[in-house]
Short mmCIF file of C-alpha atoms in Angstrom, two decimals:
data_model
loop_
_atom_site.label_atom_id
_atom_site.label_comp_id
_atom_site.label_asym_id
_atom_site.label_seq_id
_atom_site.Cartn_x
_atom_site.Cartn_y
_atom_site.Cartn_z
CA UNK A 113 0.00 0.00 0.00
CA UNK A 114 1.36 3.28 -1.24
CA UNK A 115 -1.40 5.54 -1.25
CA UNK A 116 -5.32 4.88 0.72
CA UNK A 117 -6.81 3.97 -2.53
CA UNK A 118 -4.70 0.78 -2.83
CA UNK A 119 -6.87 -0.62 0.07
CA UNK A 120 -9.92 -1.33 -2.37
CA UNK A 121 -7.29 -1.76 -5.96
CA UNK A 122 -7.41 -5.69 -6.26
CA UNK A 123 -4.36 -4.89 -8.77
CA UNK A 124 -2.57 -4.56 -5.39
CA UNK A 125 -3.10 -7.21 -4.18
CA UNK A 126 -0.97 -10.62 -4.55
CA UNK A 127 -1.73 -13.84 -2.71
CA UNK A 128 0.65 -16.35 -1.03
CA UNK A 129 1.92 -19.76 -3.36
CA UNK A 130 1.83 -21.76 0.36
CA UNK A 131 -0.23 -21.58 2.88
CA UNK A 132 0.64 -25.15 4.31
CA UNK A 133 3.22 -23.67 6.88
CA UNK A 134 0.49 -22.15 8.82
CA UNK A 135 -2.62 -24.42 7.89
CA UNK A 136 -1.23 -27.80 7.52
CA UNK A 137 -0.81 -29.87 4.06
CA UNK A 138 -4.25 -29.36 3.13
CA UNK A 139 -4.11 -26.02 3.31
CA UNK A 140 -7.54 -25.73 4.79
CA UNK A 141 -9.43 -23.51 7.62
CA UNK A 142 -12.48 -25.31 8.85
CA UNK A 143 -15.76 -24.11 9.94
CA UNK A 144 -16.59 -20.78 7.85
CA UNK A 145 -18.19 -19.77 4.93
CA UNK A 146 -17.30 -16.50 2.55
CA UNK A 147 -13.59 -16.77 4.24
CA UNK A 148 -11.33 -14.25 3.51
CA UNK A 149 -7.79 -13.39 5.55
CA UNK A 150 -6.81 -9.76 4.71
CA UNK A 151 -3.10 -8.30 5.29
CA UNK A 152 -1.89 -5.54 4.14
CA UNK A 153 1.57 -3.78 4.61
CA UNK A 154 2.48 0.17 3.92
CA UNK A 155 5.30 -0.58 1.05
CA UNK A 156 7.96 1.27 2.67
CA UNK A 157 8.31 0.32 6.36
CA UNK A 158 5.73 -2.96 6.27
CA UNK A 159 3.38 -1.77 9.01
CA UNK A 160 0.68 -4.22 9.34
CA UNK A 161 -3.24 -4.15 8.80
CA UNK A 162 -5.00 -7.44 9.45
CA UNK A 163 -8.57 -8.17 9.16
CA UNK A 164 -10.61 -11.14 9.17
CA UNK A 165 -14.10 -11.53 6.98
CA UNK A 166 -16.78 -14.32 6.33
CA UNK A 167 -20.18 -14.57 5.63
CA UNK A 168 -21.21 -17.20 8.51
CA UNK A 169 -18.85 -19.28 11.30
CA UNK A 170 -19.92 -23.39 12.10
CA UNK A 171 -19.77 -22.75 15.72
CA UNK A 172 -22.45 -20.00 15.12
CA UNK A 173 -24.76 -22.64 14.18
CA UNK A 174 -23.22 -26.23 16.16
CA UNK A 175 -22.63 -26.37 19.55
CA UNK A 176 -20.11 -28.98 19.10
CA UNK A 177 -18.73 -28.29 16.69
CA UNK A 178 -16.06 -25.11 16.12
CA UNK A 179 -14.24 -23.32 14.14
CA UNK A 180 -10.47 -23.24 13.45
CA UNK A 181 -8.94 -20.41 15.18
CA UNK A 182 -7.34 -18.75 12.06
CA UNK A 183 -6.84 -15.62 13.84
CA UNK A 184 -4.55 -17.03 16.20
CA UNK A 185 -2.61 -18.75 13.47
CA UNK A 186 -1.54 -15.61 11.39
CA UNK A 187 -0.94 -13.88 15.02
CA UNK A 188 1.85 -16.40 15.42
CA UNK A 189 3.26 -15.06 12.41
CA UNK A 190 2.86 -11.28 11.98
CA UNK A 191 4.90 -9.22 15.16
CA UNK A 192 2.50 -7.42 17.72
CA UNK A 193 2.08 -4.00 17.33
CA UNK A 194 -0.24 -4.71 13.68
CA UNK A 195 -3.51 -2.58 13.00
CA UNK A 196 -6.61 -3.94 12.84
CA UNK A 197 -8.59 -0.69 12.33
CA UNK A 198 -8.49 0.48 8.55
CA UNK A 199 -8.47 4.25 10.09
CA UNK A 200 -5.71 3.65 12.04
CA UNK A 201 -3.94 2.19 9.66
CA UNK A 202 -4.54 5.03 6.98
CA UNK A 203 -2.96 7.75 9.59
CA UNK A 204 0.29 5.34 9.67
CA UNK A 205 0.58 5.85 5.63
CA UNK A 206 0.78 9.25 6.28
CA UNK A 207 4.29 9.15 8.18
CA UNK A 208 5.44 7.01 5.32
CA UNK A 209 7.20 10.32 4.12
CA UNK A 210 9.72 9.89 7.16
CA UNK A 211 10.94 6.11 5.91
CA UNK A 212 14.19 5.59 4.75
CA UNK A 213 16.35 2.57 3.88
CA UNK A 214 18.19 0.71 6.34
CA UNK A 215 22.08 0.81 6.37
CA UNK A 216 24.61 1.15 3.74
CA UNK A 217 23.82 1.98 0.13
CA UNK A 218 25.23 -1.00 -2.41
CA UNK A 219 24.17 -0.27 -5.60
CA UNK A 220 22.06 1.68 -7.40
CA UNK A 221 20.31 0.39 -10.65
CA UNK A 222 17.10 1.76 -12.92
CA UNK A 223 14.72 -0.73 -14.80
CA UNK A 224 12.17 0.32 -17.64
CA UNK A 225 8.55 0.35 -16.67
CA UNK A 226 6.51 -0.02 -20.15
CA UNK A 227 3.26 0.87 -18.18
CA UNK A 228 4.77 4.21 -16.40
CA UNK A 229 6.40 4.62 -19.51
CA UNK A 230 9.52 5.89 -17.16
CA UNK A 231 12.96 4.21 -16.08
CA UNK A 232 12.22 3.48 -12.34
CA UNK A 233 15.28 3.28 -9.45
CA UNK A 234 16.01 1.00 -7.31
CA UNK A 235 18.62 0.95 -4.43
CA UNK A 236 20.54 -2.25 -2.56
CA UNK A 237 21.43 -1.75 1.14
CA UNK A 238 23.77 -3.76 3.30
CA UNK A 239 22.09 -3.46 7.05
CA UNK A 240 22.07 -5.21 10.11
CA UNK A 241 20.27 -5.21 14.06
CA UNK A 242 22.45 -2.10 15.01
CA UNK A 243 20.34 -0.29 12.76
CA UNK A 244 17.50 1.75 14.50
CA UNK A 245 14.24 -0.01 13.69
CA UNK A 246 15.89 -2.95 11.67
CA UNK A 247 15.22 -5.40 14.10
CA UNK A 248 11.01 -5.07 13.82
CA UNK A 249 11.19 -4.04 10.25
CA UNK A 250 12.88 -7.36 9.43
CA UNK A 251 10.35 -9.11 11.90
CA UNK A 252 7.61 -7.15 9.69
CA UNK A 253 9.32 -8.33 6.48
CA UNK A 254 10.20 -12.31 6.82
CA UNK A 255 6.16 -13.04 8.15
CA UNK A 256 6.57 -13.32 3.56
CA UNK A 257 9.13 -15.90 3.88
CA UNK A 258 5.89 -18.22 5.25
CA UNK A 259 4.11 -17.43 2.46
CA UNK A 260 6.38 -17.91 -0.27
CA UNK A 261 8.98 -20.22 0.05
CA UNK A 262 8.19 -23.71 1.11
CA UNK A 263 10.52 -24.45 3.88
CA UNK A 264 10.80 -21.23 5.48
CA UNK A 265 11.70 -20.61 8.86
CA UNK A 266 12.67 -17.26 10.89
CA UNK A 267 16.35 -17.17 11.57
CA UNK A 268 17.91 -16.04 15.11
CA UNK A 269 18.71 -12.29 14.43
CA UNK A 270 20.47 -12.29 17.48
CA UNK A 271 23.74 -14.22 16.10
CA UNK A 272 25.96 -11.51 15.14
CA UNK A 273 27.18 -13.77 11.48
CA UNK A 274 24.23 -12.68 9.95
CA UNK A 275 24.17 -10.15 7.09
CA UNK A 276 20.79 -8.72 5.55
CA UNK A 277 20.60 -7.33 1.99
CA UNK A 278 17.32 -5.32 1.08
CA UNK A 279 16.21 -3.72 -2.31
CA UNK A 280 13.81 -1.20 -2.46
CA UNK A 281 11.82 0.69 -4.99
CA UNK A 282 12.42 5.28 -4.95
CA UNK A 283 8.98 6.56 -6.28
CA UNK A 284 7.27 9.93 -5.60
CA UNK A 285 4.26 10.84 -4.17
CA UNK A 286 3.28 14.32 -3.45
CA UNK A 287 6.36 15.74 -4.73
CA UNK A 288 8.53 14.19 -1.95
CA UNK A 289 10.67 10.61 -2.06
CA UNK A 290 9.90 7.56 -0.65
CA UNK A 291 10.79 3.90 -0.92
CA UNK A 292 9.19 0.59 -1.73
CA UNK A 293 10.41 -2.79 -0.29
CA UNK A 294 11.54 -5.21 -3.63
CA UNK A 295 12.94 -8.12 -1.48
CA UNK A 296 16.16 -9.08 0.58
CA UNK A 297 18.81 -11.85 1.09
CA UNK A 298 20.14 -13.29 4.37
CA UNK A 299 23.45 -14.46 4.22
CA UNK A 300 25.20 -16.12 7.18
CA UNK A 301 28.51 -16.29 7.53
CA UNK A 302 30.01 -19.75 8.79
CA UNK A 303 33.99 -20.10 9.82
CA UNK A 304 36.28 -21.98 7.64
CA UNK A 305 39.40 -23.03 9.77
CA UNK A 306 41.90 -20.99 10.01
CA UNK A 307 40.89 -17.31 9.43
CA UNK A 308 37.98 -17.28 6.58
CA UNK A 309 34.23 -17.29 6.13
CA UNK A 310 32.01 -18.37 3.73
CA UNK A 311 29.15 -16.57 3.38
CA UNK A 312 26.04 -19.18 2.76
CA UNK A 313 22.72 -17.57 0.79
CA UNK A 314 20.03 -18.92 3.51
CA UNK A 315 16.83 -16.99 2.06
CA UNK A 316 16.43 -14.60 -1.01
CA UNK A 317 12.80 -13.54 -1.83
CA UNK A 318 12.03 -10.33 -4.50
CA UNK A 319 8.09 -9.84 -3.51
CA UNK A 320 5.35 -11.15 -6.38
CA UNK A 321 4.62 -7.77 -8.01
CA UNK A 322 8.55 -6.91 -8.18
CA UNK A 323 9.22 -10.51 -10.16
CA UNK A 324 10.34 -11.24 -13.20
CA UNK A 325 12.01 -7.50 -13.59
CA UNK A 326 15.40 -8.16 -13.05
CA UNK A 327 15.87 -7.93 -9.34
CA UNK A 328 17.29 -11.14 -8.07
CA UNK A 329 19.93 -10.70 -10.45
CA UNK A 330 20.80 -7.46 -9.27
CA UNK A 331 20.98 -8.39 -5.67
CA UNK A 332 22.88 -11.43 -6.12
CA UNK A 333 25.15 -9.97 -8.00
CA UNK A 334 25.36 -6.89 -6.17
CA UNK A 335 25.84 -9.44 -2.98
CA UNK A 336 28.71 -11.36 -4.99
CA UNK A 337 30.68 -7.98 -5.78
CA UNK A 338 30.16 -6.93 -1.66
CA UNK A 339 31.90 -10.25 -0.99
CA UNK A 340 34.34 -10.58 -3.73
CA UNK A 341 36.27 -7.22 -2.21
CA UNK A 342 36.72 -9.22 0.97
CA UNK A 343 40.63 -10.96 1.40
CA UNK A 344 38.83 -13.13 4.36
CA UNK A 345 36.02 -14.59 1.89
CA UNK A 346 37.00 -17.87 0.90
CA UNK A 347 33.72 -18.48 -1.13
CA UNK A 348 29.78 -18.02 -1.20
CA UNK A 349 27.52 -20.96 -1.32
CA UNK A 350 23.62 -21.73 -0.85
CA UNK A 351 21.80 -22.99 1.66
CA UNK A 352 19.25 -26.01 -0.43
CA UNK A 353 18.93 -23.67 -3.54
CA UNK A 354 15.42 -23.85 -5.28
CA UNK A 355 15.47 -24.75 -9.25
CA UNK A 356 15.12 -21.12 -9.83
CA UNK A 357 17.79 -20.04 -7.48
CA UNK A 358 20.42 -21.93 -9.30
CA UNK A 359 18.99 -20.87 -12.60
CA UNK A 360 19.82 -17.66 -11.32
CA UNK A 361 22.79 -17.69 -10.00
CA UNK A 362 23.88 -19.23 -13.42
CA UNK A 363 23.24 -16.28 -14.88
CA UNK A 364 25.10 -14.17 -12.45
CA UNK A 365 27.95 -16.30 -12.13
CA UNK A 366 28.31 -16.42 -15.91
CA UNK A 367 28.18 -12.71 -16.31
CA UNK A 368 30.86 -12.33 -14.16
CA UNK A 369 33.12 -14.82 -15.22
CA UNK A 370 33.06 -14.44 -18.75
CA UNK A 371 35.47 -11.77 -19.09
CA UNK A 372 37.95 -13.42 -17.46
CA UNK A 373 41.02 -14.62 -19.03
CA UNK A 374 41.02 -17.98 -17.76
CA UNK A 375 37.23 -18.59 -20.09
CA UNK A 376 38.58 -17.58 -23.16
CA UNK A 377 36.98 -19.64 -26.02
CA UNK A 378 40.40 -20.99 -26.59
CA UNK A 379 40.85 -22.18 -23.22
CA UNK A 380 37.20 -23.54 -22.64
CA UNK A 381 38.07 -25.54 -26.00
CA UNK A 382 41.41 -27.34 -23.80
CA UNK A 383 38.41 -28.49 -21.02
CA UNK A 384 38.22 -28.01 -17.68
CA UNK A 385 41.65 -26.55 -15.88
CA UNK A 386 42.70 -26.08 -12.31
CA UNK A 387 43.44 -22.39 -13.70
CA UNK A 388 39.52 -21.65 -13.94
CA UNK A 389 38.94 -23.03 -10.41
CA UNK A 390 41.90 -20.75 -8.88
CA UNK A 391 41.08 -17.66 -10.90
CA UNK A 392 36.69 -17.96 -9.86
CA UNK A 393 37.72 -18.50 -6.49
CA UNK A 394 40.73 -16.04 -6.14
CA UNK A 395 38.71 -13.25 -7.89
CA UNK A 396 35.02 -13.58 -7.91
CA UNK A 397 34.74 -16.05 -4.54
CA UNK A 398 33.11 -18.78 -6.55
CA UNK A 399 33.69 -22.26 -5.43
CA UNK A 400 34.62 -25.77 -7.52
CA UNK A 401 31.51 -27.05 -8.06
CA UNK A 402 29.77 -23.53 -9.45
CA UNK A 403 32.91 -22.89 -11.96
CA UNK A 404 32.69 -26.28 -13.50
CA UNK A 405 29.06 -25.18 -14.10
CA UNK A 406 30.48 -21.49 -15.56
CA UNK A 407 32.85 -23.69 -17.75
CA UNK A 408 30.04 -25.93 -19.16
CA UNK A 409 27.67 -22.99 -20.15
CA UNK A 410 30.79 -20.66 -21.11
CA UNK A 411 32.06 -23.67 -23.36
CA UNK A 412 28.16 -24.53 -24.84
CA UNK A 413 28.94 -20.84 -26.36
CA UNK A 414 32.20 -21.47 -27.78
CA UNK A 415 30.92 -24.98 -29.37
CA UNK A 416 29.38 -24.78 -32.98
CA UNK A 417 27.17 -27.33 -31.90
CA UNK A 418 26.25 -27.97 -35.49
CA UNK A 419 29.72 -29.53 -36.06
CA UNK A 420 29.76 -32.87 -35.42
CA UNK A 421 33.32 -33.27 -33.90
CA UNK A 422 33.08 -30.39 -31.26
CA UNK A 423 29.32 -31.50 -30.59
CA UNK A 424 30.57 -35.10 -30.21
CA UNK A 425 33.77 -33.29 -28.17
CA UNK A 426 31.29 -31.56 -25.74
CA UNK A 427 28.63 -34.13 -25.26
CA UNK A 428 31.48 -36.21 -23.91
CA UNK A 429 33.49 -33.67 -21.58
CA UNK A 430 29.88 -33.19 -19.95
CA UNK A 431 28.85 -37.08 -19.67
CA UNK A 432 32.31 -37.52 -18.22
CA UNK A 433 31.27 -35.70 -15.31
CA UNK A 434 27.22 -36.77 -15.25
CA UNK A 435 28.30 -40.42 -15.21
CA UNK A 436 29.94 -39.87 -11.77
CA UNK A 437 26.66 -41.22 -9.74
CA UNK A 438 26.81 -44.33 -11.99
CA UNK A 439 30.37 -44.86 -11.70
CA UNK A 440 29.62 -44.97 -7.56
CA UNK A 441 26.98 -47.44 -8.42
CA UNK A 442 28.84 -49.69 -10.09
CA UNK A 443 31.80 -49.68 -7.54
CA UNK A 444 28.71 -50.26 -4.58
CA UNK A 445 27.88 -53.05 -6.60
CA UNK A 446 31.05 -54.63 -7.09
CA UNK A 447 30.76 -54.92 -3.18
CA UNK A 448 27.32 -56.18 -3.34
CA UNK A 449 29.13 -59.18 -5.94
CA UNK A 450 31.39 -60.15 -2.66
CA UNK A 451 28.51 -60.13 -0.14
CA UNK A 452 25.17 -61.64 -1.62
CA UNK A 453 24.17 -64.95 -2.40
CA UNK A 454 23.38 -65.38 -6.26
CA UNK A 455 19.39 -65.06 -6.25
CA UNK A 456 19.86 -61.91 -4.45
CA UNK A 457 22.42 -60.63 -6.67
CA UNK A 458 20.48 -60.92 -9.14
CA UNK A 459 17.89 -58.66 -7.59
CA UNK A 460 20.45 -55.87 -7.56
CA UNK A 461 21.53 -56.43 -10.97
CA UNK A 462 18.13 -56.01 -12.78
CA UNK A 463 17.54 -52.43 -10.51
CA UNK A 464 21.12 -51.27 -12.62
CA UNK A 465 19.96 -51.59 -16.29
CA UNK A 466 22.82 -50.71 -17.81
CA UNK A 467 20.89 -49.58 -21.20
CA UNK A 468 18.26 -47.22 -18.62
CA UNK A 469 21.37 -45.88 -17.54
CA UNK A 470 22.53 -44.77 -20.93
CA UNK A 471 19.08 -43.14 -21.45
CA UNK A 472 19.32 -41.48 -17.81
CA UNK A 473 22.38 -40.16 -18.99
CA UNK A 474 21.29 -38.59 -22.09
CA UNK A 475 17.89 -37.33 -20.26
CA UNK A 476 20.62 -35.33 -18.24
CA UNK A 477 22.61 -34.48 -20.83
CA UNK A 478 19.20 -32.71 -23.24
CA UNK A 479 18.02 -31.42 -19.80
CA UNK A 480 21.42 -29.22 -18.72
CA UNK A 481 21.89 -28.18 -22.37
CA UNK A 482 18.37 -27.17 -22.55
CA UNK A 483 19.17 -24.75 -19.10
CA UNK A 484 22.65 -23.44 -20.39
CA UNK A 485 21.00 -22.18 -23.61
CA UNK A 486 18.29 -20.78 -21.48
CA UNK A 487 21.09 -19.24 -19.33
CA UNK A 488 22.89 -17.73 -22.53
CA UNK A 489 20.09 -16.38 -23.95
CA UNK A 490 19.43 -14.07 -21.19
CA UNK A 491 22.84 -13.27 -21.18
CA UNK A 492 22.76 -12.14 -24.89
CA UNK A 493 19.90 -9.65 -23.66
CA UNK A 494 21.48 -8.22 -20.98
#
């Protein structure tokens, strides 16, 4: 909510992708009829308005028979201190003026809005619980986290390793400034022995009417280029990345490797090199794992896929390193040869069809081609 008119603009409104966290696997709240739960946040500083509306309640009607206490439910969620008075609520937009970002200004980036017809800004901020007000803004702003990503939980603000990234939106209104939460990162930072960190991604959300704009790259790359300038960063990991997290961070992690001299088409042509891992990690804080993906969607560019000796060339520096899981199989089952009797070898043996493991194989191959291209394409529009 930006201005008192976005209470009754529907366009505003957005509504959660899970709701299991807080009303179990079915999703359901029992006993009431015309349900609807209604939260809205001022877009700036997240101050709360909940209500509560339905036609008719069960227990109204039962005696033994009652109602699930939703209220209660989203109470364990959202922070005390939440309106529940539309008036009140109205008179706390009015302050919204006096909001300003938390902490230390990142980056500043614009993005084209065809609608406003206008470049909009946006601004990333580095902040953390010395901050006055962070603390029950961030309480205000992770009660998303249950909402829209499925294994959310709230983290322990009070552990010092903690860093919190936030984007947010500059628009006008009435002639003066104000700001818009996009979304925000935690990172926590976890020792390595004997005197670095490595910063793990724990949760990254951009809010539903801020997606598919851009922002997620920004603010992972923006959060890269904060770490990268650190000499006691060994590297930055994830904590369980989603499917689209690593399709973003693809991206990201290609853009910024790409210039570098160790991914020159000539070199990606030679294969994979300790070079590439020491130059990623060295410069950019990327680990192993992440630059043999850079090398695989850098060297997809460099291949002229159409020719059937660098195709063949590629397809088999990329099985080489798919075909690890298999290769594990076979040596588990090599042990299974010295242990089993023969009828339940045999069991084992038909589970490890060698010819379904060919097609597995290819399956993955199509699969991470078909993401790399995706990966490049983007690129090419950037």
């Amino acid at each position: 909510v930006r201005f008192p008119e976005d209470l009754e603009d529907d366009n505003t409104t957005f509504n959660p992708e899970y709701s299991h966290q807080v009303f179990g696997d079915d999703e359901v709240a029992f006993g009431y009829k015309g349900l609807k739960i209604l939260l809205y946040y001022i877009a700036g500083n997240l101050s709360t308005l909940f209500r509560i509306e339905y036609t008719s309640k069960v227990n109204e009607k039962f005696d033994c028979v009652e109602a699930d206490d939703v209220e209660s439910k989203i109470r364990e969620i959202i922070p005390p201190g939440f309106c529940t008075n539309t008036d009140d609520f109205v008179s706390l937009l009015e302050k919204e003026v006096n909001f300003k970002p938390f902490g230390m200004l990142l980056h500043t980036y614009s993005v084209h809005n065809e609608e406003a017809g206008e470049d909009i800004t946006y601004q990333i901020y580095k902040a953390d619980m010395t901050c006055p007000g962070f603390r029950e803004y961030h309480e205000r702003l992770q009660t998303f986290l249950m909402w829209f990503i499925e294994t959310a939980s709230f983290i322990d603000v009070d552990d010092e390793r903690w860093n919190y990234f936030l984007v947010f939106e500059k628009y006008n209104k009435d002639g003066a400034t104000l700001f818009a939460t996009v979304g925000y990162m935690t990172v926590y930072n976890y020792y390595v022995y004997p005197d670095k960190t490595r910063p793990r991604v724990s949760q990254m959300l951009i809010l539903p009417p801020f997606q598919g704009e851009g922002h997620g790259a920004q603010l992972l790359e923006t959060v890269h280029r904060y770490y990268m300038s650190s000499p006691t960063v060994l590297d930055i990991t994830a904590e369980e990345p989603s499917e689209n997290y690593v399709k973003l961070r693809d991206f990201v992690l290609v853009k910024l490797c790409q210039d570098l001299l160790c991914f020159s088409p000539e070199k990606l042509m030679q294969g994979f090199s300790q070079e590439m891992v020491v130059e990623a990690q060295q410069k950019l804080k990327i680990n192993k794992q992440h630059t043999r993906r850079v090398y695989e969607i850098l060297r997809l560019r460099a291949t002229d896929m159409g020719d059937a000796e660098q195709s063949r060339s590629y397809r088999l520096d990329i099985k080489r390193r798919l075909i690890g899981p298999y290769k594990k199989k076979q040596r588990e089952l090599a042990k299974i040869r010295r242990c089993l009797r023969p009828e339940e070898l045999t069991n084992q043996l038909n589970q490890i069809d060698l010819n379904m493991q060919h097609e597995q194989l290819e399956e993955s191959f199509q699969q991470l081609v078909s993401d790399y291209r995706r990966v490049l394409e983007r690129l090419a529009q950037a």
